[in-house]
mmCIF file with all atom_site columns, C-alpha atoms (C1' of nucleotides) in Angstrom:
data_model
loop_
_atom_site.group_PDB
_atom_site.id
_atom_site.type_symbol
_atom_site.label_atom_id
_atom_site.label_alt_id
_atom_site.label_comp_id
_atom_site.label_asym_id
_atom_site.label_entity_id
_atom_site.label_seq_id
_atom_site.pdbx_PDB_ins_code
_atom_site.Cartn_x
_atom_site.Cartn_y
_atom_site.Cartn_z
_atom_site.occupancy
_atom_site.B_iso_or_equiv
_atom_site.pdbx_formal_charge
_atom_site.auth_seq_id
_atom_site.auth_comp_id
_atom_site.auth_asym_id
_atom_site.auth_atom_id
_atom_site.pdbx_PDB_model_num
ATOM 1   C CA    . MET A 1 1   ? -23.422 -13.771 -14.558 1.00 77.00 ? 1145 MET A CA    1
ATOM 2   C CA    . SER A 1 2   ? -23.097 -10.816 -12.215 1.00 78.00 ? 1146 SER A CA    1
ATOM 3   C CA    . LYS A 1 3   ? -22.643 -7.393  -13.710 1.00 83.00 ? 1147 LYS A CA    1
ATOM 4   C CA    . GLU A 1 4   ? -20.484 -6.441  -10.743 1.00 88.00 ? 1148 GLU A CA    1
ATOM 5   C CA    . ILE A 1 5   ? -16.755 -6.192  -11.329 1.00 90.00 ? 1149 ILE A CA    1
ATOM 6   C CA    . LYS A 1 6   ? -14.708 -8.594  -9.226  1.00 91.00 ? 1150 LYS A CA    1
ATOM 7   C CA    . ARG A 1 7   ? -12.761 -5.990  -7.316  1.00 92.00 ? 1151 ARG A CA    1
ATOM 8   C CA    . ASP A 1 8   ? -11.166 -8.572  -5.032  1.00 93.00 ? 1152 ASP A CA    1
ATOM 9   C CA    . LEU A 1 9   ? -9.548  -10.538 -7.836  1.00 96.00 ? 1153 LEU A CA    1
ATOM 10  C CA    . PRO A 1 10  ? -5.733  -10.282 -7.642  1.00 97.00 ? 1154 PRO A CA    1
ATOM 11  C CA    . ILE A 1 11  ? -4.673  -9.729  -11.238 1.00 97.00 ? 1155 ILE A CA    1
ATOM 12  C CA    . LEU A 1 12  ? -2.620  -6.539  -11.496 1.00 98.00 ? 1156 LEU A CA    1
ATOM 13  C CA    . SER A 1 13  ? 1.176   -6.430  -11.580 1.00 98.00 ? 1157 SER A CA    1
ATOM 14  C CA    . LEU A 1 14  ? 3.374   -4.129  -9.566  1.00 98.00 ? 1158 LEU A CA    1
ATOM 15  C CA    . HIS A 1 15  ? 4.297   -2.321  -12.766 1.00 98.00 ? 1159 HIS A CA    1
ATOM 16  C CA    . VAL A 1 16  ? 0.643   -1.550  -13.534 1.00 98.00 ? 1160 VAL A CA    1
ATOM 17  C CA    . ILE A 1 17  ? 0.006   -0.368  -9.994  1.00 98.00 ? 1161 ILE A CA    1
ATOM 18  C CA    . MET A 1 18  ? 3.030   1.913   -10.169 1.00 98.00 ? 1162 MET A CA    1
ATOM 19  C CA    . ALA A 1 19  ? 1.715   3.490   -13.375 1.00 98.00 ? 1163 ALA A CA    1
ATOM 20  C CA    . LEU A 1 20  ? -1.816  3.865   -12.024 1.00 98.00 ? 1164 LEU A CA    1
ATOM 21  C CA    . THR A 1 21  ? -0.859  5.336   -8.640  1.00 97.00 ? 1165 THR A CA    1
ATOM 22  C CA    . SER A 1 22  ? 2.385   7.174   -9.425  1.00 97.00 ? 1166 SER A CA    1
ATOM 23  C CA    . LEU A 1 23  ? 3.840   5.459   -6.367  1.00 98.00 ? 1167 LEU A CA    1
ATOM 24  C CA    . THR A 1 24  ? 7.298   3.853   -6.457  1.00 98.00 ? 1168 THR A CA    1
ATOM 25  C CA    . ALA A 1 25  ? 7.821   0.123   -5.892  1.00 98.00 ? 1169 ALA A CA    1
ATOM 26  C CA    . ARG A 1 26  ? 9.643   1.097   -2.715  1.00 98.00 ? 1170 ARG A CA    1
ATOM 27  C CA    . GLN A 1 27  ? 6.604   2.926   -1.372  1.00 98.00 ? 1171 GLN A CA    1
ATOM 28  C CA    . ILE A 1 28  ? 4.142   0.223   -2.367  1.00 98.00 ? 1172 ILE A CA    1
ATOM 29  C CA    . ARG A 1 29  ? 6.215   -2.376  -0.510  1.00 98.00 ? 1173 ARG A CA    1
ATOM 30  C CA    . TYR A 1 30  ? 6.841   -0.065  2.443   1.00 97.00 ? 1174 TYR A CA    1
ATOM 31  C CA    . TYR A 1 31  ? 3.142   0.478   3.144   1.00 97.00 ? 1175 TYR A CA    1
ATOM 32  C CA    . GLU A 1 32  ? 2.719   -3.276  3.286   1.00 97.00 ? 1176 GLU A CA    1
ATOM 33  C CA    . LYS A 1 33  ? 5.575   -3.694  5.722   1.00 96.00 ? 1177 LYS A CA    1
ATOM 34  C CA    . LYS A 1 34  ? 4.070   -0.998  7.927   1.00 95.00 ? 1178 LYS A CA    1
ATOM 35  C CA    . GLY A 1 35  ? 0.820   -2.960  8.069   1.00 93.00 ? 1179 GLY A CA    1
ATOM 36  C CA    . LEU A 1 36  ? -1.244  -0.475  6.094   1.00 93.00 ? 1180 LEU A CA    1
ATOM 37  C CA    . ILE A 1 37  ? -2.243  -3.034  3.487   1.00 94.00 ? 1181 ILE A CA    1
ATOM 38  C CA    . THR A 1 38  ? -1.866  -6.712  2.560   1.00 95.00 ? 1182 THR A CA    1
ATOM 39  C CA    . TYR A 1 39  ? -1.417  -8.013  -0.966  1.00 97.00 ? 1183 TYR A CA    1
ATOM 40  C CA    . HIS A 1 40  ? -1.880  -11.427 -2.518  1.00 97.00 ? 1184 HIS A CA    1
ATOM 41  C CA    . ARG A 1 41  ? 1.189   -13.299 -3.711  1.00 98.00 ? 1185 ARG A CA    1
ATOM 42  C CA    . SER A 1 42  ? 1.886   -15.390 -6.780  1.00 97.00 ? 1186 SER A CA    1
ATOM 43  C CA    . LYS A 1 43  ? 3.597   -18.764 -6.497  1.00 95.00 ? 1187 LYS A CA    1
ATOM 44  C CA    . GLY A 1 44  ? 6.832   -16.974 -7.204  1.00 95.00 ? 1188 GLY A CA    1
ATOM 45  C CA    . ASN A 1 45  ? 6.224   -14.730 -4.193  1.00 97.00 ? 1189 ASN A CA    1
ATOM 46  C CA    . GLN A 1 46  ? 5.434   -11.763 -6.401  1.00 98.00 ? 1190 GLN A CA    1
ATOM 47  C CA    . ARG A 1 47  ? 2.728   -9.359  -5.291  1.00 98.00 ? 1191 ARG A CA    1
ATOM 48  C CA    . ILE A 1 48  ? -0.546  -9.440  -7.224  1.00 98.00 ? 1192 ILE A CA    1
ATOM 49  C CA    . PHE A 1 49  ? -2.958  -6.515  -6.811  1.00 98.00 ? 1193 PHE A CA    1
ATOM 50  C CA    . SER A 1 50  ? -6.755  -6.288  -6.991  1.00 97.00 ? 1194 SER A CA    1
ATOM 51  C CA    . LEU A 1 51  ? -8.827  -3.230  -7.849  1.00 96.00 ? 1195 LEU A CA    1
ATOM 52  C CA    . ASN A 1 52  ? -9.542  -2.901  -4.135  1.00 94.00 ? 1196 ASN A CA    1
ATOM 53  C CA    . ASP A 1 53  ? -5.804  -2.853  -3.459  1.00 95.00 ? 1197 ASP A CA    1
ATOM 54  C CA    . LEU A 1 54  ? -5.509  -0.123  -6.080  1.00 97.00 ? 1198 LEU A CA    1
ATOM 55  C CA    . ASP A 1 55  ? -8.213  1.949   -4.389  1.00 94.00 ? 1199 ASP A CA    1
ATOM 56  C CA    . GLU A 1 56  ? -6.651  1.393   -1.010  1.00 94.00 ? 1200 GLU A CA    1
ATOM 57  C CA    . LEU A 1 57  ? -3.236  2.518   -2.205  1.00 96.00 ? 1201 LEU A CA    1
ATOM 58  C CA    . VAL A 1 58  ? -4.718  5.658   -3.728  1.00 95.00 ? 1202 VAL A CA    1
ATOM 59  C CA    . PHE A 1 59  ? -6.484  6.238   -0.432  1.00 93.00 ? 1203 PHE A CA    1
ATOM 60  C CA    . ILE A 1 60  ? -3.255  5.822   1.532   1.00 94.00 ? 1204 ILE A CA    1
ATOM 61  C CA    . LYS A 1 61  ? -1.428  8.110   -0.863  1.00 95.00 ? 1205 LYS A CA    1
ATOM 62  C CA    . GLU A 1 62  ? -4.044  10.829  -0.493  1.00 92.00 ? 1206 GLU A CA    1
ATOM 63  C CA    . MET A 1 63  ? -3.927  10.634  3.281   1.00 91.00 ? 1207 MET A CA    1
ATOM 64  C CA    . LEU A 1 64  ? -0.155  10.874  3.372   1.00 93.00 ? 1208 LEU A CA    1
ATOM 65  C CA    . GLU A 1 65  ? -0.238  13.812  0.976   1.00 92.00 ? 1209 GLU A CA    1
ATOM 66  C CA    . SER A 1 66  ? -2.749  15.437  3.312   1.00 88.00 ? 1210 SER A CA    1
ATOM 67  C CA    . GLY A 1 67  ? -0.118  15.253  6.014   1.00 88.00 ? 1211 GLY A CA    1
ATOM 68  C CA    . GLU A 1 68  ? -1.555  12.260  7.849   1.00 88.00 ? 1212 GLU A CA    1
ATOM 69  C CA    . SER A 1 69  ? 0.896   9.931   9.608   1.00 90.00 ? 1213 SER A CA    1
ATOM 70  C CA    . ILE A 1 70  ? 1.317   6.228   8.945   1.00 92.00 ? 1214 ILE A CA    1
ATOM 71  C CA    . LYS A 1 71  ? 0.250   5.464   12.504  1.00 89.00 ? 1215 LYS A CA    1
ATOM 72  C CA    . ASN A 1 72  ? -2.890  7.542   12.143  1.00 87.00 ? 1216 ASN A CA    1
ATOM 73  C CA    . ILE A 1 73  ? -3.859  5.786   8.936   1.00 89.00 ? 1217 ILE A CA    1
ATOM 74  C CA    . GLN A 1 74  ? -3.317  2.480   10.715  1.00 86.00 ? 1218 GLN A CA    1
ATOM 75  C CA    . ASN A 1 75  ? -5.652  3.495   13.521  1.00 83.00 ? 1219 ASN A CA    1
ATOM 76  C CA    . TYR A 1 76  ? -8.399  4.535   11.160  1.00 76.00 ? 1220 TYR A CA    1
ATOM 77  C CA    . TRP A 1 77  ? -7.963  1.321   9.218   1.00 73.00 ? 1221 TRP A CA    1
ATOM 78  C CA    . HIS A 1 78  ? -8.429  -0.717  12.385  1.00 75.00 ? 1222 HIS A CA    1
ATOM 79  C CA    . LYS A 1 79  ? -11.575 1.263   13.099  1.00 74.00 ? 1223 LYS A CA    1
ATOM 80  C CA    . HIS A 1 80  ? -12.731 0.450   9.592   1.00 71.00 ? 1224 HIS A CA    1
ATOM 81  C CA    . LYS A 1 81  ? -12.305 -3.283  10.179  1.00 68.00 ? 1225 LYS A CA    1
ATOM 82  C CA    . ASN A 1 82  ? -14.034 -3.144  13.565  1.00 73.00 ? 1226 ASN A CA    1
ATOM 83  C CA    . MET A 1 83  ? -16.925 -1.261  12.043  1.00 71.00 ? 1227 MET A CA    1
ATOM 84  C CA    . GLN A 1 84  ? -17.339 -3.879  9.334   1.00 69.00 ? 1228 GLN A CA    1
ATOM 85  C CA    . GLN A 1 85  ? -17.431 -6.596  11.978  1.00 70.00 ? 1229 GLN A CA    1
ATOM 86  C CA    . ASN A 1 86  ? -20.052 -4.775  14.015  1.00 70.00 ? 1230 ASN A CA    1
ATOM 87  C CA    . LEU A 1 87  ? -22.307 -3.894  11.108  1.00 65.00 ? 1231 LEU A CA    1
ATOM 88  C CA    . THR A 1 88  ? -23.952 -7.304  10.798  1.00 60.00 ? 1232 THR A CA    1
ATOM 89  C CA    . PHE A 1 89  ? -27.154 -5.854  9.432   1.00 57.00 ? 1233 PHE A CA    1
ATOM 90  C CA    . LYS A 1 90  ? -25.700 -3.293  7.055   1.00 63.00 ? 1234 LYS A CA    1
ATOM 91  C CA    . THR A 1 91  ? -22.968 -3.933  4.544   1.00 68.00 ? 1235 THR A CA    1
ATOM 92  C CA    . ILE A 1 92  ? -20.588 -1.073  3.902   1.00 71.00 ? 1236 ILE A CA    1
ATOM 93  C CA    . SER A 1 93  ? -18.285 -1.201  0.932   1.00 75.00 ? 1237 SER A CA    1
ATOM 94  C CA    . ASP A 1 94  ? -14.578 -0.583  1.131   1.00 76.00 ? 1238 ASP A CA    1
ATOM 95  C CA    . GLN A 1 95  ? -15.017 2.449   -1.073  1.00 78.00 ? 1239 GLN A CA    1
ATOM 96  C CA    . GLU A 1 96  ? -17.697 3.900   1.207   1.00 80.00 ? 1240 GLU A CA    1
ATOM 97  C CA    . ALA A 1 97  ? -15.590 3.241   4.252   1.00 78.00 ? 1241 ALA A CA    1
ATOM 98  C CA    . ARG A 1 98  ? -12.626 4.997   2.718   1.00 84.00 ? 1242 ARG A CA    1
ATOM 99  C CA    . GLU A 1 99  ? -14.759 8.017   1.929   1.00 82.00 ? 1243 GLU A CA    1
ATOM 100 C CA    . ILE A 1 100 ? -16.092 8.117   5.455   1.00 78.00 ? 1244 ILE A CA    1
ATOM 101 C CA    . PHE A 1 101 ? -12.646 7.928   7.003   1.00 77.00 ? 1245 PHE A CA    1
ATOM 102 C CA    . ARG A 1 102 ? -11.160 10.355  4.533   1.00 79.00 ? 1246 ARG A CA    1
ATOM 103 C CA    . ASP A 1 103 ? -13.690 12.926  5.641   1.00 79.00 ? 1247 ASP A CA    1
ATOM 104 C CA    . GLU A 1 104 ? -13.041 11.994  9.252   1.00 77.00 ? 1248 GLU A CA    1
ATOM 105 C CA    . MET A 1 105 ? -9.310  12.441  8.853   1.00 76.00 ? 1249 MET A CA    1
ATOM 106 C CA    . MET A 1 106 ? -9.667  15.667  6.953   1.00 76.00 ? 1250 MET A CA    1
ATOM 107 C CA    . ARG A 1 107 ? -11.752 17.013  9.811   1.00 76.00 ? 1251 ARG A CA    1
ATOM 108 C CA    . ASP A 1 108 ? -9.134  15.982  12.352  1.00 72.00 ? 1252 ASP A CA    1
ATOM 109 C CA    . LEU A 1 109 ? -6.476  17.631  10.223  1.00 69.00 ? 1253 LEU A CA    1
ATOM 110 C CA    . GLU A 1 110 ? -8.414  20.862  10.308  1.00 71.00 ? 1254 GLU A CA    1
ATOM 111 C CA    . VAL A 1 111 ? -8.657  20.602  14.092  1.00 68.00 ? 1255 VAL A CA    1
ATOM 112 C CA    . GLY A 1 112 ? -4.903  20.128  14.262  1.00 63.00 ? 1256 GLY A CA    1
ATOM 113 C CA    . LYS A 1 113 ? -4.290  23.122  12.050  1.00 60.00 ? 1257 LYS A CA    1
ATOM 114 C CA    . ASN A 1 114 ? -6.504  25.299  14.217  1.00 58.00 ? 1258 ASN A CA    1
ATOM 115 C CA    . LYS A 1 115 ? -4.489  24.301  17.261  1.00 53.00 ? 1259 LYS A CA    1
ATOM 116 C CA    . LEU A 1 116 ? -1.330  25.405  15.508  1.00 52.00 ? 1260 LEU A CA    1
ATOM 117 C CA    . ASP A 1 117 ? -2.765  28.781  14.551  1.00 54.00 ? 1261 ASP A CA    1
ATOM 118 C "C1'" . DA  B 2 1   ? 12.347  -9.849  -18.137 1.00 52.08 ? 802  DA  B "C1'" 1
ATOM 119 C "C1'" . DT  B 2 2   ? 10.457  -8.739  -13.492 1.00 52.08 ? 803  DT  B "C1'" 1
ATOM 120 C "C1'" . DT  B 2 3   ? 10.050  -8.605  -8.861  1.00 52.08 ? 804  DT  B "C1'" 1
ATOM 121 C "C1'" . DC  B 2 4   ? 11.722  -9.779  -3.973  1.00 52.08 ? 805  DC  B "C1'" 1
ATOM 122 C "C1'" . DT  B 2 5   ? 14.285  -8.933  0.462   1.00 52.08 ? 806  DT  B "C1'" 1
ATOM 123 C "C1'" . DG  B 2 6   ? 17.710  -6.730  3.009   1.00 52.08 ? 807  DG  B "C1'" 1
ATOM 124 C "C1'" . DA  B 2 7   ? 20.920  -3.166  3.701   1.00 52.08 ? 808  DA  B "C1'" 1
ATOM 125 C "C1'" . DC  B 2 8   ? 23.316  1.468   3.439   1.00 52.08 ? 809  DC  B "C1'" 1
ATOM 126 C "C1'" . DA  B 2 9   ? 28.817  4.233   0.310   1.00 52.08 ? 810  DA  B "C1'" 1
ATOM 127 C "C1'" . DT  C 3 1   ? 13.023  7.171   0.018   1.00 52.08 ? 1129 DT  C "C1'" 1
ATOM 128 C "C1'" . DG  C 3 2   ? 16.520  5.899   -3.403  1.00 52.08 ? 1130 DG  C "C1'" 1
ATOM 129 C "C1'" . DT  C 3 3   ? 19.291  2.342   -4.932  1.00 52.08 ? 1131 DT  C "C1'" 1
ATOM 130 C "C1'" . DC  C 3 4   ? 22.258  -1.623  -5.331  1.00 52.08 ? 1132 DC  C "C1'" 1
ATOM 131 C "C1'" . DA  C 3 5   ? 23.201  -6.626  -4.526  1.00 52.08 ? 1133 DA  C "C1'" 1
ATOM 132 C "C1'" . DG  C 3 6   ? 22.050  -11.440 -5.054  1.00 52.08 ? 1134 DG  C "C1'" 1
ATOM 133 C "C1'" . DG  C 3 7   ? 18.548  -14.718 -5.613  1.00 52.08 ? 1135 DG  C "C1'" 1
ATOM 134 C "C1'" . DA  C 3 8   ? 13.936  -16.625 -7.394  1.00 52.08 ? 1136 DA  C "C1'" 1
#
DNA sequence: ATTCTGACA
DNA sequence: TGTCAGGA
């Protein structure tokens, strides 16, 4: 048996995600509608979250709190997916990708601030 | 008991 | 974003 945790397994309830991220149900659903993230669904159409979803939501939350726009986060996310497709020889984890893009966005934010100064 | 979607006094 | 309705 693998020692790795199955981070893709959809097992967490909305209630748990709310407690873990301090986001409201409204926000968690809104980010999905805006195309920032996709969740699994139960047979009763209820959202079921994986640990990766949890990480992604925390990532989105941090970016928004940094002043990043929804559209900007979308763009970076698309770049993330394209990068994963192109990296046939090297596998990059979702966590690593988020760190890379967080740094990238933070840098862009700094550039924007300098322009405003 | 919980969550879902749509809508807005 | 909050919140309420009406249904699953």
